[in-house]
Structure formats: structure tokens, C-alpha cells
XYZ file of C-alpha atoms in Angstrom:
566
model
C -50.109 191.198 -4.010
C -49.123 189.197 -7.017
C -49.750 185.444 -6.854
C -47.159 183.082 -8.406
C -48.337 179.946 -10.278
C -46.216 177.175 -11.837
C -47.541 174.981 -14.715
C -45.161 172.079 -15.206
C -45.500 170.511 -17.689
C -47.809 172.780 -19.698
C -47.437 170.849 -22.949
C -50.349 168.472 -23.643
C -48.189 165.728 -25.203
C -44.812 166.699 -26.471
C -41.863 167.803 -24.336
C -41.283 169.314 -20.905
C -42.110 173.040 -20.750
C -42.598 174.893 -17.437
C -44.400 178.216 -17.323
C -44.248 180.473 -14.287
C -46.631 183.416 -14.097
C -47.222 186.230 -11.594
C -50.962 187.089 -11.533
C -52.096 190.414 -10.132
C -55.585 191.937 -10.501
C -56.838 188.944 -12.511
C -54.119 189.309 -15.191
C -50.650 187.932 -15.906
C -48.062 190.647 -14.952
C -44.807 188.649 -15.395
C -43.871 185.314 -16.956
C -40.978 182.852 -17.380
C -40.696 180.082 -19.964
C -38.394 177.238 -19.045
C -37.310 174.141 -20.980
C -36.756 171.541 -18.264
C -34.339 169.148 -19.984
C -31.194 169.506 -21.923
C -30.775 168.839 -25.647
C -27.319 167.493 -26.405
C -27.501 166.459 -30.054
C -24.915 169.101 -31.049
C -22.331 167.248 -28.952
C -23.412 163.850 -30.239
C -22.769 165.010 -33.847
C -19.238 166.236 -33.342
C -16.665 164.161 -35.269
C -19.286 162.285 -37.344
C -19.725 161.949 -41.035
C -21.941 164.820 -42.220
C -23.897 162.298 -44.375
C -25.212 160.728 -41.141
C -26.419 164.000 -39.509
C -29.939 163.771 -40.970
C -30.415 160.306 -39.502
C -29.374 161.413 -36.080
C -31.009 164.864 -35.937
C -34.454 163.523 -36.821
C -34.284 161.609 -33.544
C -34.503 164.982 -31.802
C -38.261 164.506 -31.870
C -40.745 161.746 -32.223
C -43.332 163.878 -34.064
C -41.570 166.383 -36.296
C -38.858 164.042 -37.459
C -38.930 164.683 -41.136
C -38.281 168.410 -40.645
C -34.910 167.845 -39.040
C -33.911 165.332 -41.714
C -34.727 167.851 -44.432
C -33.078 170.788 -42.724
C -29.992 168.645 -42.068
C -29.363 167.482 -45.683
C -29.956 171.063 -46.894
C -27.356 172.269 -44.463
C -24.683 169.883 -45.735
C -25.672 170.574 -49.353
C -25.343 174.253 -48.666
C -21.864 173.795 -47.161
C -20.742 171.745 -50.236
C -22.428 174.115 -52.803
C -24.499 171.168 -54.212
C -27.423 171.077 -56.540
C -30.339 168.699 -55.892
C -32.175 166.889 -58.713
C -35.645 168.255 -59.502
C -37.351 164.868 -58.741
C -35.705 164.892 -55.326
C -36.897 168.507 -54.657
C -40.515 167.546 -55.549
C -40.493 164.339 -53.474
C -39.098 166.266 -50.569
C -41.757 168.987 -50.977
C -44.540 166.387 -50.996
C -43.295 164.807 -47.863
C -42.937 168.166 -46.224
C -46.442 169.246 -47.085
C -48.059 166.016 -46.037
C -46.270 166.178 -42.706
C -47.361 169.777 -42.248
C -50.982 169.057 -42.964
C -50.971 166.063 -40.548
C -49.338 168.247 -37.879
C -51.775 171.138 -38.313
C -54.861 168.967 -38.127
C -53.499 167.257 -34.989
C -52.628 170.614 -33.413
C -56.080 172.094 -33.715
C -58.279 169.149 -32.931
C -56.152 167.104 -30.561
C -53.730 169.524 -28.866
C -55.400 172.854 -28.827
C -59.217 172.622 -29.257
C -59.655 170.999 -25.894
C -58.713 174.451 -24.396
C -61.799 175.963 -26.092
C -64.200 173.080 -26.417
C -65.946 171.507 -23.371
C -66.219 167.837 -24.056
C -68.474 167.205 -21.018
C -70.945 169.805 -22.237
C -71.130 167.935 -25.566
C -72.823 165.063 -23.789
C -75.927 167.200 -23.051
C -76.289 168.511 -26.656
C -79.214 167.806 -28.947
C -77.747 165.707 -31.730
C -80.412 166.729 -34.277
C -79.896 170.433 -33.517
C -76.152 169.887 -33.806
C -76.484 168.270 -37.249
C -78.653 171.165 -38.362
C -76.020 173.653 -37.183
C -73.270 171.748 -38.899
C -75.138 171.615 -42.200
C -75.778 175.390 -41.967
C -72.099 176.002 -41.769
C -70.741 173.525 -44.368
C -71.828 170.924 -46.874
C -69.379 168.417 -45.260
C -70.799 164.946 -45.955
C -70.209 163.698 -42.417
C -72.363 166.368 -40.602
C -75.323 164.040 -40.627
C -77.485 163.259 -37.595
C -76.363 159.589 -37.638
C -72.664 160.599 -37.657
C -73.083 163.124 -34.845
C -75.277 160.885 -32.692
C -72.688 158.122 -33.123
C -69.934 160.433 -31.979
C -71.966 161.521 -28.926
C -72.581 157.849 -27.964
C -68.890 157.161 -28.429
C -68.062 159.937 -26.033
C -70.671 158.699 -23.475
C -69.174 155.255 -23.601
C -65.733 156.683 -22.919
C -67.009 158.674 -19.979
C -68.952 155.731 -18.580
C -65.758 153.609 -18.733
C -64.097 155.982 -16.299
C -60.883 155.793 -18.376
C -60.796 159.351 -19.710
C -57.175 159.451 -20.852
C -56.230 162.948 -21.987
C -59.831 164.128 -21.288
C -59.310 163.495 -17.572
C -57.345 166.598 -16.807
C -59.450 169.119 -18.757
C -60.874 172.209 -17.162
C -64.452 171.189 -17.964
C -67.109 173.675 -16.841
C -64.514 176.444 -16.568
C -66.117 179.958 -16.704
C -63.912 180.823 -19.739
C -65.619 178.061 -21.820
C -68.298 179.769 -23.875
C -69.530 177.354 -26.513
C -73.078 175.983 -26.493
C -73.500 172.180 -26.025
C -74.326 171.786 -29.693
C -71.234 173.614 -30.866
C -69.231 171.553 -28.394
C -70.674 168.340 -29.804
C -69.990 169.444 -33.404
C -66.360 170.125 -32.536
C -66.087 166.881 -30.659
C -67.478 164.947 -33.648
C -64.868 166.557 -35.914
C -62.222 165.760 -33.300
C -62.958 162.080 -33.719
C -63.092 162.397 -37.559
C -59.773 164.258 -37.561
C -58.038 161.214 -36.100
C -58.831 159.456 -39.385
C -57.800 162.308 -41.764
C -54.535 163.164 -40.065
C -53.561 159.513 -40.191
C -54.432 159.151 -43.849
C -52.523 162.200 -45.114
C -49.481 160.951 -43.171
C -49.538 157.861 -45.340
C -48.022 160.094 -48.031
C -44.927 160.479 -45.825
C -44.802 156.686 -45.407
C -45.200 155.950 -49.076
C -42.517 158.416 -50.236
C -40.271 158.242 -47.088
C -40.476 154.414 -46.606
C -41.800 154.809 -43.038
C -43.013 157.470 -40.583
C -41.963 158.746 -38.210
C -38.240 158.794 -38.943
C -38.267 158.606 -42.776
C -35.633 156.470 -44.473
C -35.325 158.027 -47.963
C -33.387 161.238 -47.351
C -29.814 161.620 -48.557
C -27.250 164.428 -48.882
C -27.603 165.180 -52.581
C -31.263 164.086 -53.068
C -33.412 161.153 -52.067
C -33.082 157.365 -52.236
C -36.394 156.807 -54.111
C -35.742 154.906 -57.312
C -38.228 155.844 -60.126
C -39.346 153.197 -62.615
C -42.927 153.399 -63.771
C -42.921 149.789 -64.799
C -41.493 148.327 -61.596
C -43.607 147.305 -58.560
C -40.766 147.800 -56.165
C -39.944 151.464 -56.972
C -41.843 154.717 -57.126
C -44.320 154.069 -59.947
C -47.641 155.409 -61.204
C -49.644 153.181 -58.834
C -47.904 154.713 -55.800
C -48.116 158.230 -57.281
C -51.867 157.857 -57.833
C -52.280 156.566 -54.230
C -50.566 159.821 -53.158
C -52.946 161.842 -55.285
C -55.960 160.119 -53.766
C -54.763 160.883 -50.242
C -54.181 164.542 -51.135
C -57.777 164.810 -52.491
C -59.274 163.202 -49.295
C -57.405 165.682 -47.107
C -58.582 168.573 -49.267
C -62.266 167.952 -48.425
C -61.671 167.797 -44.641
C -59.504 170.943 -44.620
C -61.788 173.106 -46.723
C -65.145 171.902 -45.412
C -64.282 171.174 -41.764
C -61.010 172.630 -40.399
C -61.344 176.129 -41.987
C -65.037 176.309 -40.940
C -64.492 175.089 -37.358
C -61.565 177.448 -36.684
C -63.585 180.388 -37.982
C -66.566 179.440 -35.847
C -64.461 178.999 -32.655
C -62.602 182.287 -33.440
C -65.906 184.143 -33.837
C -67.292 182.841 -30.589
C -64.091 183.755 -28.743
C -63.666 187.096 -30.588
C -62.409 188.759 -27.385
C -59.263 186.633 -27.744
C -58.260 188.668 -30.784
C -57.084 191.282 -28.288
C -55.035 188.789 -26.141
C -51.683 187.105 -26.602
C -49.966 189.117 -29.390
C -46.604 189.263 -27.660
C -43.521 189.665 -29.910
C -44.671 190.903 -33.300
C -41.355 190.587 -35.190
C -42.171 187.694 -37.529
C -39.643 185.440 -39.231
C -40.477 182.609 -41.727
C -38.525 180.666 -44.303
C -39.364 180.374 -47.979
C -39.897 176.687 -48.987
C -40.879 174.284 -51.623
C -37.859 174.862 -53.934
C -38.790 174.547 -57.627
C -35.203 174.466 -59.096
C -32.093 172.515 -58.284
C -30.283 175.236 -56.396
C -33.030 176.575 -54.111
C -33.481 180.060 -55.711
C -37.111 179.803 -56.763
C -39.802 178.832 -54.228
C -43.467 177.918 -54.387
C -43.981 179.395 -50.884
C -42.238 182.718 -50.060
C -40.839 183.781 -46.654
C -38.974 186.577 -44.939
C -38.978 188.998 -42.002
C -41.516 191.458 -40.750
C -40.413 193.872 -37.900
C -42.990 195.174 -35.379
C -45.961 193.652 -37.143
C -45.683 196.092 -40.042
C -46.182 194.054 -43.178
C -45.148 197.097 -45.284
C -41.618 196.530 -43.957
C -41.456 192.990 -45.167
C -38.032 191.821 -46.411
C -37.996 188.623 -48.472
C -35.554 185.761 -47.964
C -34.775 184.764 -51.593
C -32.569 181.700 -51.667
C -30.902 178.848 -49.720
C -27.793 181.033 -49.894
C -29.396 184.306 -48.663
C -26.965 186.400 -46.525
C -29.827 188.383 -44.997
C -30.924 185.271 -43.151
C -27.391 183.790 -42.624
C -25.967 186.979 -41.126
C -28.723 187.951 -38.764
C -29.381 184.920 -36.555
C -27.806 184.823 -33.056
C -28.413 182.901 -29.837
C -27.925 184.144 -26.277
C -27.217 181.969 -23.161
C -27.385 184.760 -20.572
C -30.514 183.140 -19.021
C -29.928 179.546 -20.140
C -28.196 176.711 -18.259
C -25.043 176.719 -20.364
C -21.545 177.754 -19.408
C -20.838 181.426 -19.970
C -22.760 184.570 -20.871
C -22.617 185.259 -24.532
C -24.627 186.045 -27.614
C -23.186 184.394 -30.727
C -23.888 183.456 -34.362
C -24.698 179.727 -34.601
C -21.364 179.008 -36.420
C -19.676 180.081 -33.213
C -22.297 178.492 -30.908
C -21.418 176.051 -28.107
C -23.647 173.680 -26.124
C -21.777 173.185 -22.724
C -24.318 172.501 -20.013
C -24.056 174.210 -16.582
C -27.122 173.834 -14.384
C -27.749 176.451 -11.685
C -31.355 175.757 -10.573
C -34.235 178.175 -11.378
C -33.210 181.807 -10.962
C -35.874 184.458 -11.716
C -33.239 187.021 -12.681
C -30.511 184.612 -13.769
C -30.503 181.366 -15.626
C -33.733 179.392 -15.665
C -34.002 177.291 -18.864
C -32.200 174.737 -21.036
C -33.546 176.610 -24.059
C -31.368 179.273 -25.694
C -32.699 182.649 -26.710
C -32.423 183.282 -30.502
C -32.665 186.727 -32.052
C -32.916 188.129 -35.566
C -31.186 191.438 -36.167
C -30.741 191.534 -32.420
C -34.426 191.206 -31.534
C -36.612 188.295 -30.433
C -38.823 187.013 -33.251
C -42.091 184.980 -33.325
C -41.988 182.012 -35.716
C -44.771 179.637 -36.712
C -47.874 179.597 -38.903
C -48.824 183.197 -38.011
C -45.376 184.432 -39.126
C -45.634 182.229 -42.192
C -49.047 183.492 -43.188
C -48.182 187.135 -42.564
C -44.910 186.961 -44.599
C -46.598 185.182 -47.445
C -49.457 187.618 -47.427
C -46.925 190.500 -47.499
C -45.146 188.779 -50.356
C -48.312 188.726 -52.375
C -48.733 184.974 -52.366
C -52.253 184.613 -53.860
C -53.418 181.375 -52.193
C -52.434 182.740 -48.755
C -54.231 186.043 -49.476
C -57.327 184.073 -50.582
C -57.595 181.794 -47.617
C -56.727 184.559 -45.137
C -59.337 186.808 -46.582
C -61.957 183.932 -46.554
C -61.148 183.208 -42.883
C -61.479 186.845 -41.840
C -64.693 187.337 -43.892
C -66.260 184.259 -42.324
C -65.441 185.429 -38.878
C -66.682 188.892 -39.708
C -69.969 187.435 -40.879
C -70.447 185.442 -37.715
C -69.572 188.280 -35.298
C -71.420 190.954 -37.351
C -68.519 193.355 -37.679
C -65.402 193.712 -39.799
C -62.407 191.666 -38.588
C -59.125 192.506 -40.332
C -55.441 191.522 -40.421
C -54.653 193.187 -37.026
C -56.855 190.630 -35.316
C -54.296 187.917 -36.331
C -51.742 189.331 -33.838
C -53.261 187.357 -31.030
C -53.790 183.924 -29.408
C -56.777 183.053 -31.581
C -55.029 184.617 -34.607
C -52.204 182.050 -34.362
C -54.811 179.252 -34.514
C -56.535 180.834 -37.498
C -53.204 181.210 -39.315
C -52.441 177.497 -38.782
C -55.726 176.586 -40.593
C -54.855 178.945 -43.436
C -51.370 177.440 -43.673
C -52.944 173.937 -43.826
C -55.151 174.893 -46.767
C -52.190 176.462 -48.628
C -50.106 173.393 -48.104
C -52.841 171.135 -49.461
C -53.110 173.261 -52.598
C -49.329 173.284 -52.970
C -49.225 169.477 -52.716
C -51.325 169.207 -55.847
C -48.852 171.509 -57.686
C -45.888 169.484 -56.417
C -47.543 166.211 -57.492
C -48.155 167.578 -61.002
C -44.621 168.951 -61.229
C -43.148 165.572 -60.280
C -45.316 163.634 -62.696
C -44.578 166.045 -65.572
C -40.818 165.918 -64.849
C -40.864 162.160 -64.859
C -42.803 162.281 -68.118
C -39.899 164.271 -69.619
C -37.801 161.083 -68.977
C -35.865 162.609 -66.091
C -35.502 159.802 -63.540
C -32.625 161.265 -61.543
C -33.114 161.515 -57.738
C -29.562 161.784 -56.395
C -26.303 163.684 -56.989
C -23.455 162.085 -54.986
C -21.590 164.546 -52.605
C -17.862 164.940 -52.459
C -16.062 166.303 -49.379
C -12.949 168.358 -50.146
C -10.187 168.718 -47.481
C -10.160 171.761 -45.327
C -13.132 173.641 -43.767
C -16.607 174.209 -45.197
C -19.510 175.811 -43.469
C -23.215 176.054 -44.351
C -26.764 176.376 -43.101
C -30.079 174.912 -44.118
C -33.572 176.069 -43.301
C -37.087 174.700 -43.581
C -40.477 176.116 -42.762
C -41.655 173.341 -40.383
C -45.161 173.166 -38.938
C -44.058 175.191 -35.800
C -42.026 177.719 -37.851
C -38.576 178.296 -39.268
C -36.077 175.549 -38.438
C -32.382 176.040 -39.248
C -29.350 173.823 -38.909
C -25.761 175.147 -39.025
C -22.639 173.104 -39.724
C -18.864 173.465 -39.866
C -17.105 170.565 -41.675
C -13.362 169.948 -41.271
C -11.689 167.334 -43.480
C -14.953 165.499 -44.028
C -16.060 165.392 -40.372
C -18.458 167.549 -38.334
C -16.539 170.116 -36.283
C -19.530 172.049 -35.071
C -23.353 171.569 -35.416
C -26.067 173.802 -34.078
C -29.908 173.463 -34.513
C -32.043 176.509 -34.000
C -35.489 175.081 -33.874
C -38.992 176.780 -33.912
C -39.713 176.075 -30.235
C -36.360 177.607 -29.346
C -37.418 180.849 -31.099
C -40.795 180.854 -29.317
C -40.039 179.307 -26.014
C -36.705 180.959 -25.458
C -36.070 182.845 -22.102
C -35.092 186.463 -21.858
C -32.226 187.234 -24.216
C -28.876 188.950 -23.794
C -30.616 192.365 -23.470
C -33.215 190.869 -20.983
C -36.009 191.165 -23.564
C -38.816 188.579 -22.988
C -39.165 185.662 -25.329
C -42.362 185.221 -27.421
C -44.172 182.893 -24.980
C -43.312 185.210 -22.091
C -44.331 188.351 -23.856
C -47.565 186.826 -25.191
C -48.686 185.984 -21.715
C -48.504 189.526 -20.348
C -51.922 190.918 -19.743
C -53.723 187.579 -20.288
C -56.826 187.456 -18.019
C -56.956 184.554 -15.526
C -60.367 183.958 -13.947
C -59.101 181.324 -11.519
C -55.352 180.957 -10.742
C -56.005 177.407 -9.509
C -57.290 176.579 -12.981
C -55.264 178.763 -15.357
C -56.989 177.713 -18.594
C -56.269 181.067 -20.173
C -52.520 180.579 -19.866
C -52.799 177.159 -21.496
C -54.754 178.722 -24.403
C -51.914 181.152 -25.260
C -49.088 178.715 -24.879
C -50.891 175.952 -26.753
C -51.630 178.341 -29.611
C -47.846 178.246 -30.369
C -47.944 174.406 -30.346
C -44.882 173.958 -28.089
C -42.643 171.022 -28.910
C -39.953 171.036 -26.244
C -38.531 167.700 -27.330
C -37.018 169.628 -30.255
C -35.558 172.273 -27.996
C -34.119 170.032 -25.308
C -32.703 166.581 -24.592
C -32.699 164.175 -21.694
C -30.022 164.286 -18.981
C -29.813 163.620 -15.240
C -27.824 166.167 -13.314
C -26.903 163.431 -10.732
C -25.514 161.354 -13.617
C -27.845 158.448 -12.727
C -28.714 155.917 -15.301
C -32.098 156.913 -16.790
C -32.848 153.983 -19.046
C -31.059 150.776 -20.092
C -31.799 149.163 -23.446
C -30.772 145.604 -24.142
C -30.527 144.740 -27.866
C -31.008 141.088 -28.668
């Protein structure tokens, strides 16, 4: 008889995601993904000035804030048919890439690796053997005995303190943990180093965006960065070279540590290349526009149905009808009023809670579809679409990753292995390396454009009377993010955000097809239903961020928090 388990919340830090599973014969046989709080930003935005939308929408999340700011200004610019100055495009691209690298490093080491790495086991490792192992895998300068012994002592001090923080709830000693003490210690050492490198690369966002999280430099029509190479209070060469230094520091960590660690973990958990594929329709946005209208991109994107990269269709511009016409959202199984499947321009967000119903409504998250089918978004979708599009850096790093894994396991591992839980993690590392290389290109493009005496960063918008509608997309760290707007006489009439975690965490759609999380869990082995580590591995491989997909509300209308401004 099937056993029902509920994991709530399953997210390690961000948001409120509940996963229900039925387990029979040691495997997941049915699953439900449920966002447990309501997002109401669409209602907050009604009647407001479209130029304010980016400021408000980036408050959807406390982590991926820049992505909503960027998608929002692109949406309004699309509705108005605007062009954006080249300097503004490059500055936006640099912010986007730095944020993405920061996010990908945090995801692997701090949100995901603890499902695969046993921190307690690391305490019993031989530090000298660990250093020797690390140096055999990479020439990373911080794989020394002294560095690794220091990290081990740091972990021991933490354990002795009894204040374990996020380590306290780990499934340490779980039978699904396979790494040796030395491999665990090497990964734990890099976990601590990663704290430093994710913070440093995020300084690029702070330098160009004025602060992070919640950047301040975005504007409909460009950015607010003034450029004057002779002024200490504007974007000048000193700041630009600081950005260049931070890009180079991140490069070493990504190439010599992240890519190596992910390949090693992937090789040692090679059985997970056959687990967690789920929905294999992949959707990703092109990004890093290199012209003023968004028709030429440094990073391609598009759609792959049924995991067949030979059927890839490219999304070619910010005005592409192939993307605009094929997105819909269903609320058949979501806690909203009605039962419909609609295009975002016609979308509504009217809450109607009914409690958890297995065959009815059970989530605050809507169910998006592309061409009527659920689609997986995120780094795996991004890497597969860019690979299919012939993007050379993506093909290079993907091939390197697969070749490194093949060498470690002693047999050929190819592209099909990426359709899996561990494949999603590998794709994120590939995406991170591609972003770092792209940052260098964006930095050079910005400096060269400034050298041509173009200092423009902003084109002022004008709002005609009547109705305009538009959409904007961005390939965020968790996948394609799109905002949709209808403007009437200069005010927002309707606004919808279709976010990456909505695509992946969505419940069953209007045709009762399972969402990507739900589908990926089917067949997942579970050794101990009381400690469902394997379920965490698959869900965390998507990097769920439910704060983006939901918003806070109390169904009893009680006051949740009161803020007094002095």
C-alpha cells in the first residue's frame, strides 16, 4: 500500500513550497507540488505608473531582485516600441551576468550540495589525503593542506559549538550519501571558499546597480548610470577596472573549482543520470542584447519539444511572436477564482482558497504551458537550447563537463544523461562558466562603445493615449522570466508575471498534465520515507524560489506584520 509523505517546506532558504508524494515499492508513484502562499503583485500594480513597475516587481523576491527589474523595464519598452542605448544594454548585461554567477555558485555549494555531501563525514577525513586528491583534480591555488586543514578545523569548531544552523537538519549518514570522507571534506572546503567568491562577484551588481539586492539604476528607456571617465562620482575607468578585476577573480573559481566539483559529484552519483528527467519540453530566452532593439543576442534561446534538440526553434527578438503567442496559464488546480486557461494578457489573479484537494485545487502557483504543453525552464533548458543553436562556448563547456565525467566513471556519458536530476546541476555549472566568459565580452563592448564617445545611457519614454500592450523576457538564473503589461492612458490596466518557479513548480494544468517538479519525482527511489533525501535532491536541483511565485496573505485577514516608519 502506498505511503503518503508531506515535506513542507522543502525549500532550503527561499519561499514556501510543499511537496506531497505517494511512495510504493520504494519509489515515488505520485506527487503534488504546492505553493503555500499567494502572490498578489499583479493587483498591487493596477492603476500605477508603468515607470514604477520595475521598482515594485523586484520586491517579489529578496534574492533574484534584479531579474524582475530587468524584465519589467523590457516589458514597458516593448509596449512603447522603444529602443535602448547600447551603453544601457551592456550595463544591464553585466549586472545580469554577475547576478547569475552569484546565484549559480550559491545554488550548488550552499543550497544543493548539502543533499549530496555529508558534512559530518568530512570531520573524519585525512586532510593531507584530501589535499592530494584536490591537487590531482585541479591546479586551484587553494587546494593546499593548510587551506583544507583550516576548513576542517572551522567545521569542527562549528560542531563543537552545538549551533549548527542550516547543518542541523541535514540527513547526515543517510544510506544515499556515497562520497568518501576526503571527497566530503574537499567539497566542504570549497563550500566555505564559495561564500567569498559569490559575495565578490555580486559586488559588480552593487557597483553598477548602486546597491544589491534591489538595484537602483534601472529605468524604462535605459539606466540611470551617468558616464564620465574624468568624474569620481560617475561610472569611470576606475570603477570599470574594478568590475574587470572581480570578473577575473570569479573566472578562476568557476573554471578550477565549480566545474571540477560538479563533474566529480556527478561521476560519483552517476546512477542519478537516470533519475528525475520529468518534463522534457525545454524553454529558454535569448539574452544579452547587443543592439538597441533586441534583435541580436550574445546568448541564444528557444524551444525544444520532447527533449529532441533537432526540433529546436529559436526565439529571435524581443518582439518574437513565436514566444508571445504560445504562452498560457491555467488555474484549474490553483487557488484562484474560476477554471480557465488564458494568455497572460487576459490573465487574472483573483484568489479563492479551497484547502488542499488532491484532484482539485491545491496550490497558489498557476500552471503555465507553451504550445499547450508544460515546459521545463532553468539552466538545463538554457544549456540545451544554446547547444542546439550552435553556441560555441556552451558546446565547449558542456563537452568538457561530459568528457570529465566520462573519464571519472570509465565510460562514455553523453547529452542524454543531462535529462536528469544530476544533469540539471551540471547544466547550472556550464551556464555559470558561459556567463563569466560573456561578462568579459560585455565589459569590452561597453569600454569600446564609451571610447567611441557615446555616453548615452537613457532614452526618455513617452506614453500615448489609448491602449498599448507588451511583454518582456529575461533568462534569469532559474530560467525564463516574462512580464506582460496592458497600459491604458498611461496607467497599468493589467500586469502578469510568469516566473521560472511558476513554470517548474506549477500544479497539474488544464489538461491534468503534471508540472515539471511533479513529473520529475515519479520513479525516484526513496530508501527511507522518514528521511526522503532523494526527493529533496530532485526538487533542489531545480533551485525552487517560491517567493517569486507567491505572495503573503492570511486567509483569516489577520494582521501579519506592522511596520512603524519613524
